[in-house]
Amino acid sequence: MLKKNKREKILKAAISSFAQKGYHDTSISKIINKAGIARGTFYLYFENKRQIFDSILENLIVEIDRCIKKIEIGKERQNPLEQLKDNLRRIFTLFVENPELSRILLRHAAG
């Protein structure tokens, strides 16, 4: 299996585990069992649980950033309120299409 594919497999297992159990109730053992990999393989890609969790959140932030378009003001531009609505629709669509990531964000946004 390619290195990138293994990393993605670990990330998917972690996303699923964090969405189901939350950060504190997810262990590296749960992630590696779900991913079907050896413990050593996990540590080739991530130092610890915190690092993989942060990586997931960073990827989500990048996706949210891609959804948001800069609001431009001017005669030839769409109304700023409409631009804001469009941005919110794109973000909402991202969350609907990625329910596990949405659960992680909502569960941990409050602390």
mmCIF file of C-alpha atoms in Angstrom:
data_model
loop_
_atom_site.group_PDB
_atom_site.id
_atom_site.type_symbol
_atom_site.label_atom_id
_atom_site.label_comp_id
_atom_site.label_asym_id
_atom_site.label_seq_id
_atom_site.Cartn_x
_atom_site.Cartn_y
_atom_site.Cartn_z
ATOM 1 C CA MET A 1 0.000 0.000 0.000
ATOM 2 C CA LEU A 2 1.269 3.448 -0.856
ATOM 3 C CA LYS A 3 2.421 5.695 1.976
ATOM 4 C CA LYS A 4 -0.243 8.314 1.198
ATOM 5 C CA ASN A 5 -2.962 5.637 1.187
ATOM 6 C CA LYS A 6 -1.896 4.349 4.607
ATOM 7 C CA ARG A 7 -1.944 7.849 6.034
ATOM 8 C CA GLU A 8 -5.421 8.417 4.581
ATOM 9 C CA LYS A 9 -6.596 5.086 5.992
ATOM 10 C CA ILE A 10 -5.363 6.101 9.453
ATOM 11 C CA LEU A 11 -7.015 9.527 9.142
ATOM 12 C CA LYS A 12 -10.347 7.987 8.096
ATOM 13 C CA ALA A 13 -10.248 5.575 11.035
ATOM 14 C CA ALA A 14 -9.427 8.438 13.396
ATOM 15 C CA ILE A 15 -12.219 10.630 12.015
ATOM 16 C CA SER A 16 -14.707 7.815 12.490
ATOM 17 C CA SER A 17 -13.477 7.108 16.029
ATOM 18 C CA PHE A 18 -13.408 10.760 17.109
ATOM 19 C CA ALA A 19 -16.895 11.317 15.641
ATOM 20 C CA GLN A 20 -18.299 8.312 17.517
ATOM 21 C CA LYS A 21 -16.487 8.560 20.843
ATOM 22 C CA GLY A 22 -14.974 12.028 21.040
ATOM 23 C CA TYR A 23 -11.337 12.876 21.623
ATOM 24 C CA HIS A 24 -11.025 11.697 25.216
ATOM 25 C CA ASP A 25 -12.731 8.332 24.684
ATOM 26 C CA THR A 26 -10.762 7.500 21.547
ATOM 27 C CA SER A 27 -7.480 5.696 22.003
ATOM 28 C CA ILE A 28 -4.684 5.039 19.556
ATOM 29 C CA SER A 29 -5.537 1.338 19.957
ATOM 30 C CA LYS A 30 -9.085 2.016 18.708
ATOM 31 C CA ILE A 31 -7.750 3.943 15.735
ATOM 32 C CA ILE A 32 -5.215 1.291 14.707
ATOM 33 C CA ASN A 33 -7.757 -1.514 15.123
ATOM 34 C CA LYS A 34 -10.258 0.342 12.948
ATOM 35 C CA ALA A 35 -7.551 1.100 10.367
ATOM 36 C CA GLY A 36 -6.262 -2.482 10.447
ATOM 37 C CA ILE A 37 -2.644 -1.438 10.900
ATOM 38 C CA ALA A 38 0.161 -2.159 13.337
ATOM 39 C CA ARG A 39 0.900 0.275 16.165
ATOM 40 C CA GLY A 40 4.322 1.038 14.669
ATOM 41 C CA THR A 41 2.691 2.066 11.400
ATOM 42 C CA PHE A 42 0.610 4.657 13.247
ATOM 43 C CA TYR A 43 3.769 6.185 14.701
ATOM 44 C CA LEU A 44 5.378 6.432 11.258
ATOM 45 C CA TYR A 45 2.766 9.057 10.418
ATOM 46 C CA PHE A 46 1.739 10.627 13.728
ATOM 47 C CA GLU A 47 3.544 11.210 17.031
ATOM 48 C CA ASN A 48 0.445 10.827 19.193
ATOM 49 C CA LYS A 49 -3.339 11.141 19.351
ATOM 50 C CA ARG A 50 -3.163 14.929 19.715
ATOM 51 C CA GLN A 51 -1.209 15.265 16.475
ATOM 52 C CA ILE A 52 -3.682 13.230 14.416
ATOM 53 C CA PHE A 53 -6.613 15.132 15.952
ATOM 54 C CA ASP A 54 -4.960 18.471 15.156
ATOM 55 C CA SER A 55 -4.253 17.257 11.615
ATOM 56 C CA ILE A 56 -7.939 16.447 11.128
ATOM 57 C CA LEU A 57 -8.957 19.901 12.378
ATOM 58 C CA GLU A 58 -6.342 21.617 10.193
ATOM 59 C CA ASN A 59 -7.664 19.770 7.133
ATOM 60 C CA LEU A 60 -11.199 20.843 8.020
ATOM 61 C CA ILE A 61 -10.111 24.470 8.370
ATOM 62 C CA VAL A 62 -8.481 24.304 4.924
ATOM 63 C CA GLU A 63 -11.734 22.941 3.461
ATOM 64 C CA ILE A 64 -13.786 25.667 5.151
ATOM 65 C CA ASP A 65 -11.343 28.274 3.840
ATOM 66 C CA ARG A 66 -11.816 26.908 0.310
ATOM 67 C CA CYS A 67 -15.580 27.337 0.677
ATOM 68 C CA ILE A 68 -15.334 30.962 1.665
ATOM 69 C CA LYS A 69 -14.881 33.502 -1.059
ATOM 70 C CA LYS A 70 -13.685 36.969 -0.251
ATOM 71 C CA ILE A 71 -16.578 39.413 -0.091
ATOM 72 C CA GLU A 72 -16.010 42.109 -2.674
ATOM 73 C CA ILE A 73 -17.774 45.439 -2.692
ATOM 74 C CA GLY A 74 -18.311 47.541 -5.786
ATOM 75 C CA LYS A 75 -20.753 48.409 -8.545
ATOM 76 C CA GLU A 76 -20.018 45.280 -10.560
ATOM 77 C CA ARG A 77 -20.102 42.970 -7.537
ATOM 78 C CA GLN A 78 -22.877 40.921 -6.036
ATOM 79 C CA ASN A 79 -24.556 42.419 -2.965
ATOM 80 C CA PRO A 80 -22.324 41.722 0.110
ATOM 81 C CA LEU A 81 -25.262 40.120 1.934
ATOM 82 C CA GLU A 82 -25.801 37.727 -0.987
ATOM 83 C CA GLN A 83 -22.080 36.929 -1.018
ATOM 84 C CA LEU A 84 -22.273 36.125 2.695
ATOM 85 C CA LYS A 85 -25.306 33.895 2.122
ATOM 86 C CA ASP A 86 -23.432 32.061 -0.645
ATOM 87 C CA ASN A 87 -20.465 31.499 1.688
ATOM 88 C CA LEU A 88 -22.740 30.138 4.413
ATOM 89 C CA ARG A 89 -24.470 27.808 1.919
ATOM 90 C CA ARG A 90 -21.114 26.399 0.806
ATOM 91 C CA ILE A 91 -19.997 25.856 4.419
ATOM 92 C CA PHE A 92 -23.322 24.228 5.310
ATOM 93 C CA THR A 93 -22.994 21.935 2.282
ATOM 94 C CA LEU A 94 -19.484 20.967 3.399
ATOM 95 C CA PHE A 95 -20.827 19.981 6.829
ATOM 96 C CA VAL A 96 -23.774 18.052 5.366
ATOM 97 C CA GLU A 97 -21.451 16.156 3.027
ATOM 98 C CA ASN A 98 -19.021 15.370 5.893
ATOM 99 C CA PRO A 99 -21.190 14.447 8.895
ATOM 100 C CA GLU A 100 -18.359 12.843 10.884
ATOM 101 C CA LEU A 101 -16.207 15.960 10.611
ATOM 102 C CA SER A 102 -19.227 18.053 11.571
ATOM 103 C CA ARG A 103 -19.746 15.920 14.682
ATOM 104 C CA ILE A 104 -16.101 16.291 15.667
ATOM 105 C CA LEU A 105 -16.213 20.058 15.227
ATOM 106 C CA LEU A 106 -19.481 20.494 17.115
ATOM 107 C CA ARG A 107 -18.457 18.141 19.914
ATOM 108 C CA HIS A 108 -15.139 19.887 20.511
ATOM 109 C CA ALA A 109 -15.996 23.486 19.643
ATOM 110 C CA ALA A 110 -17.466 24.023 23.087
ATOM 111 C CA GLY A 111 -14.415 22.581 24.791
#
